[in-house]
mmCIF file of C-alpha atoms in Angstrom:
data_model
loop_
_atom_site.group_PDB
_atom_site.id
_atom_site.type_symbol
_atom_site.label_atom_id
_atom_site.label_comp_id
_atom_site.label_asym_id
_atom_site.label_seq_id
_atom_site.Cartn_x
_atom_site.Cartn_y
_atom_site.Cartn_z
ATOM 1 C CA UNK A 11 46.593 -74.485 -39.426
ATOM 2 C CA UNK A 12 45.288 -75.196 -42.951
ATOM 3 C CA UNK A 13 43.090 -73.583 -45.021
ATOM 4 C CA UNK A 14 41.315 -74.346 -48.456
ATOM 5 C CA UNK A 15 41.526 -71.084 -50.137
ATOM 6 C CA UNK A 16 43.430 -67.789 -50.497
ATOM 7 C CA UNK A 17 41.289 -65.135 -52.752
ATOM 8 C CA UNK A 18 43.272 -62.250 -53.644
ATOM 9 C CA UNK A 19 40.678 -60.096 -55.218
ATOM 10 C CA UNK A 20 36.909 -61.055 -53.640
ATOM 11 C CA UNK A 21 33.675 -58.672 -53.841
ATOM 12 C CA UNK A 22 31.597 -61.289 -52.293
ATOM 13 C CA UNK A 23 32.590 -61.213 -48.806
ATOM 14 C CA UNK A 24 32.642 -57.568 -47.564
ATOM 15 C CA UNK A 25 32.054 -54.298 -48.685
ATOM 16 C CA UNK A 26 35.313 -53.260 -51.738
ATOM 17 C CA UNK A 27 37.893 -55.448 -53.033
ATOM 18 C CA UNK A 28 39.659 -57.629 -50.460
ATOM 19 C CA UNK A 29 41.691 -60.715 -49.896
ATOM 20 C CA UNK A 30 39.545 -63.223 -48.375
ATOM 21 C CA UNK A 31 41.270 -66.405 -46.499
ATOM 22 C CA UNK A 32 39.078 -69.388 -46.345
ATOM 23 C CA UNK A 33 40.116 -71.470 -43.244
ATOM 24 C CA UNK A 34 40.181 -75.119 -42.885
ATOM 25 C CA UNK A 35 38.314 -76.725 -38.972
ATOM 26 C CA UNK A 36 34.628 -76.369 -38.390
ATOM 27 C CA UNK A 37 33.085 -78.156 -35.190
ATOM 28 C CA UNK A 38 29.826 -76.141 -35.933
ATOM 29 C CA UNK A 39 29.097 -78.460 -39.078
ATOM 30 C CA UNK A 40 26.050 -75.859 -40.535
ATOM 31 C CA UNK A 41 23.210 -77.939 -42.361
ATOM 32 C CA UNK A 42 23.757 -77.022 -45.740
ATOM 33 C CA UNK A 43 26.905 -75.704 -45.007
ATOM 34 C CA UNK A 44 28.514 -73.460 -48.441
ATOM 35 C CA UNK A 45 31.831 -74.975 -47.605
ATOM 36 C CA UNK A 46 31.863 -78.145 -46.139
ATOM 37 C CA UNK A 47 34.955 -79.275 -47.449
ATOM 38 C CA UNK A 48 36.285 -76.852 -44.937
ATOM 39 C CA UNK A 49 34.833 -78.560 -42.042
ATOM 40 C CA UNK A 50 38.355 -80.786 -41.885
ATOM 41 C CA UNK A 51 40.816 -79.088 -39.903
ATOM 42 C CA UNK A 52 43.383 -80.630 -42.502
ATOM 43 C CA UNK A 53 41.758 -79.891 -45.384
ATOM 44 C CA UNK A 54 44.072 -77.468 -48.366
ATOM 45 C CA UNK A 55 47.294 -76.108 -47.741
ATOM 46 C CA UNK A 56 49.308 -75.647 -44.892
ATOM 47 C CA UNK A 57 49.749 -72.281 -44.065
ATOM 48 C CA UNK A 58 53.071 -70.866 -43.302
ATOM 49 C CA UNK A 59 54.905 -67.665 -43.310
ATOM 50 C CA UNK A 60 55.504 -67.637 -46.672
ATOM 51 C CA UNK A 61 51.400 -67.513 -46.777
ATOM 52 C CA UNK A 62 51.374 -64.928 -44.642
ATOM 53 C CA UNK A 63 53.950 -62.545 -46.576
ATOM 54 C CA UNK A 64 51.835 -63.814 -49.753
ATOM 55 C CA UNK A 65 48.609 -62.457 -47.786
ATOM 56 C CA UNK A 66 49.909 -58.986 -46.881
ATOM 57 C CA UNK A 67 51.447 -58.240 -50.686
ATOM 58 C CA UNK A 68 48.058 -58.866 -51.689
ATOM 59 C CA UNK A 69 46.616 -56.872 -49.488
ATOM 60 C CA UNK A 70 49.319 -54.154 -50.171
ATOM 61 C CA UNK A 71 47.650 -52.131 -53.754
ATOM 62 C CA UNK A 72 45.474 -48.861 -52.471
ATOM 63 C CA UNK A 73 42.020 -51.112 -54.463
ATOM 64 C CA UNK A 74 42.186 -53.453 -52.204
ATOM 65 C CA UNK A 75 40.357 -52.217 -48.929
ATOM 66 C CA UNK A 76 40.981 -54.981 -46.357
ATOM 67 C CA UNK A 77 40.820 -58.553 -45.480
ATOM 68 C CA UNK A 78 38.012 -61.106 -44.579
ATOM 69 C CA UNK A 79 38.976 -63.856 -42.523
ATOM 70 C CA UNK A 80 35.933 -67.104 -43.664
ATOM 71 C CA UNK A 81 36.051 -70.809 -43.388
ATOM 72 C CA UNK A 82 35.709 -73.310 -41.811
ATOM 73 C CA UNK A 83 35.629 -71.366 -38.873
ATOM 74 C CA UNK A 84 38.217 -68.605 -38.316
ATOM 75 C CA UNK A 85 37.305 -68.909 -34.657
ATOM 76 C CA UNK A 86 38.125 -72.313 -33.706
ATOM 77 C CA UNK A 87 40.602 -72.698 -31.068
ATOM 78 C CA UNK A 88 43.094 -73.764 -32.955
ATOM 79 C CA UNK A 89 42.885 -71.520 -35.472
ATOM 80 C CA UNK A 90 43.083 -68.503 -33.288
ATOM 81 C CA UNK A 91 46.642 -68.393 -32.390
ATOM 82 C CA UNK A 92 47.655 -67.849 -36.818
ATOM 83 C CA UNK A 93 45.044 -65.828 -37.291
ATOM 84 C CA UNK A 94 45.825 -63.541 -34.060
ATOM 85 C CA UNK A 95 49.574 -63.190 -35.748
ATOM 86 C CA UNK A 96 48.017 -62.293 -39.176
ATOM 87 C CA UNK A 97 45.848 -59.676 -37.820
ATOM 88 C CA UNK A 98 48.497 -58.353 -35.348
ATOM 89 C CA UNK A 99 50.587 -58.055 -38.319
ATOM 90 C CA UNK A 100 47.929 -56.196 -40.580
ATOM 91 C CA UNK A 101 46.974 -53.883 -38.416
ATOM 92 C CA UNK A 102 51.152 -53.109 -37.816
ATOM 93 C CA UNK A 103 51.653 -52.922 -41.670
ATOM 94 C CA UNK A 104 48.785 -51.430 -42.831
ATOM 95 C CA UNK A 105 46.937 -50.174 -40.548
ATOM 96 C CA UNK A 106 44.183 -48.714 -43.021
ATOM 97 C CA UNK A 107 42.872 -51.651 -44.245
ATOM 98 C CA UNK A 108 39.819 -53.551 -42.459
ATOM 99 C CA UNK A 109 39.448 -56.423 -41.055
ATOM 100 C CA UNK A 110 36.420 -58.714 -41.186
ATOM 101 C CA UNK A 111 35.977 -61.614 -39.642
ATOM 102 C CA UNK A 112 33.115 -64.307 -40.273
ATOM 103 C CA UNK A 113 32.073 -66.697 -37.927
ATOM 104 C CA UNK A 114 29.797 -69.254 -37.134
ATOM 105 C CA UNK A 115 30.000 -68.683 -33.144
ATOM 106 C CA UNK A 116 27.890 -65.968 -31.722
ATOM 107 C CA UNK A 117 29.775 -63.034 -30.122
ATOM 108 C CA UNK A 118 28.155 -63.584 -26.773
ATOM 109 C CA UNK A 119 29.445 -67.328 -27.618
ATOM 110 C CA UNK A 120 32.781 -66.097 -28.001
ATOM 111 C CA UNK A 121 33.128 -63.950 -24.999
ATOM 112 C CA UNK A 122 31.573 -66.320 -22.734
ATOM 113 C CA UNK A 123 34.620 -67.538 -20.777
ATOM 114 C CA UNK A 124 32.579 -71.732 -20.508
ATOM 115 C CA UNK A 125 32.393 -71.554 -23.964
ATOM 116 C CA UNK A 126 34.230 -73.769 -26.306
ATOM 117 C CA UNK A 127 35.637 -71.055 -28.735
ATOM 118 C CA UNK A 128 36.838 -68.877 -25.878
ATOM 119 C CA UNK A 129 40.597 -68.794 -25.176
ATOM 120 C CA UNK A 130 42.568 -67.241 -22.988
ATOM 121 C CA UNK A 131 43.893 -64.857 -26.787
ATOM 122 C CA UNK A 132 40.370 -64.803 -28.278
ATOM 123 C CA UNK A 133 39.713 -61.333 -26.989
ATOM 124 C CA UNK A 134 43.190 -59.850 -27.740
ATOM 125 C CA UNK A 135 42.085 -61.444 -31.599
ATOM 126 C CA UNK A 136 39.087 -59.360 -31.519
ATOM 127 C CA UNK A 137 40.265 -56.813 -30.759
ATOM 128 C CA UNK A 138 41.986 -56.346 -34.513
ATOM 129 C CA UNK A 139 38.423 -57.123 -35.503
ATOM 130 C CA UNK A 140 37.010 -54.159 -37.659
ATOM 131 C CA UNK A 141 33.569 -56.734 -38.360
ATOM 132 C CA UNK A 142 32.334 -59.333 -36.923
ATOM 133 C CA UNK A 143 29.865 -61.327 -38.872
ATOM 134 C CA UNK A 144 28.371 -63.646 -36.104
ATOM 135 C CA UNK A 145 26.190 -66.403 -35.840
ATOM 136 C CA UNK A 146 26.035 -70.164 -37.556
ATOM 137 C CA UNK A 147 23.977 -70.643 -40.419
ATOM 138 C CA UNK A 148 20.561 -71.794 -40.467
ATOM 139 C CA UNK A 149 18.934 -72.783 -43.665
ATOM 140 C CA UNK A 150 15.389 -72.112 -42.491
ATOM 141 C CA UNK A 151 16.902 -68.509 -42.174
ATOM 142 C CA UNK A 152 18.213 -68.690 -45.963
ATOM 143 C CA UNK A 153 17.885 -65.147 -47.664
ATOM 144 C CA UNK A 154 19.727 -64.672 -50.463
ATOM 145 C CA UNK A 155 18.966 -60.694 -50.698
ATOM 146 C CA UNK A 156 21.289 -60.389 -47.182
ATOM 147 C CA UNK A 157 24.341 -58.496 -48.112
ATOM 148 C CA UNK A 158 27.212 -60.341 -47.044
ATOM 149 C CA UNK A 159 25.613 -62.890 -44.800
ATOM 150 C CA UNK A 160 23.664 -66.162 -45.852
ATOM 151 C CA UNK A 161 20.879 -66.034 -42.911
ATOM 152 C CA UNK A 162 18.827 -63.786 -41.102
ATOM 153 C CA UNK A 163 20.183 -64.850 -37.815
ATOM 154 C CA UNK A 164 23.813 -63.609 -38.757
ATOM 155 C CA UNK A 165 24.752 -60.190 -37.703
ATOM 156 C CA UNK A 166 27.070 -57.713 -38.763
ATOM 157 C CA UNK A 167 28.920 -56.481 -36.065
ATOM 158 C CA UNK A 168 30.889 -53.161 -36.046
ATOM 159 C CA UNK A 169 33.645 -54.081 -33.228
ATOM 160 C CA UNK A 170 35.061 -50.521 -32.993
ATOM 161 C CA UNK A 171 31.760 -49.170 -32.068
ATOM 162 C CA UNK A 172 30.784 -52.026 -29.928
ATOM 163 C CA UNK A 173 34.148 -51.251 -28.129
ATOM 164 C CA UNK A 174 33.981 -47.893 -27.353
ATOM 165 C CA UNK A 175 29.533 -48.001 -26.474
ATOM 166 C CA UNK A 176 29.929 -51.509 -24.628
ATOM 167 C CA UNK A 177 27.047 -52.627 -26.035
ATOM 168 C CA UNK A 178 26.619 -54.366 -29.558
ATOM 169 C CA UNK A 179 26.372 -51.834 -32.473
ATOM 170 C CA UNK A 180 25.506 -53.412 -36.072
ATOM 171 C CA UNK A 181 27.688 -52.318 -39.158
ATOM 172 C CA UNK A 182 25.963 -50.057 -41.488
ATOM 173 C CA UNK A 183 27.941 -49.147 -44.383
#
């Protein structure tokens, strides 16, 4: 896996300070995508353990309240299996931080076992999931007063609740 960009202080992409990882793959190729450089599944840096260790010291100070995994497209198959050890290794370390997670498949997308992001780890990923923002971009949805989403289709998804009601429950900070 390769990914474009490693922020280690962000206020743009989830409620607090975080560390946000920008992934590189898209197959969902967004019209007026933010980050289409992204879109190449070898675009940036490789990313290794050494990112990873690099990732959780970041994510270590008490200010910084969690993580949000962006791209490309966190989701893609071949992205999963990383980002699965990441999050495993987050929630081990410190398991008070959040995690969100943005992507551009729906949720319903990803659970559907004929879908193309579904794999046979995508739930076990999920379930490190604190937030789930869903849903690909659509610039006739554009709204720039969202908070931490770019179109009115996207949803913020509190997993935890989802979890325990079995039904989808939005995030409301």
């Amino acid at each position: 896996m390769y990914y474009g960009e490693l922020k280690k202080r962000d206020i743009a992409n989830g409620p607090g300070v975080r560390v946000a990882l920008f992934v590189s793959g898209c197959t969902n190729h967004c019209e007026e995508c933010f980050n289409e450089a992204t879109w190449d599944f070898n675009y940036g840096r490789l990313y290794t353990q050494s990112t990873e260790n690099e990732i959780l010291e970041a994510m270590r100070p008490d200010y910084i309240r969690g993580i949000s995994l962006l791209g490309g497209e966190p989701m893609e198959p071949k992205n999963q299996p990383h980002l699965l050890s990441l999050v495993k290794r987050i929630k081990k370390e410190l398991p008070h931080k959040d995690i969100w997670c943005y992507t551009g498949f729906t949720y319903d997308e990803l659970l559907d076992k004929k879908a193309y992001p579904n794999t046979e780890i995508v739930e076990e990923f999920l379930s490190f999931i604190d937030v789930l923002v869903d849903g690909r971009f659509e610039k006739d949805k554009k709204n720039l007063m969202l908070k931490f989403r770019g179109s009115e289709n996207q949803r913020l998804i509190d997993l935890n609740l989802t979890r325990e009601s079995n039904k989808v429950v939005l995030w409301d900070e």
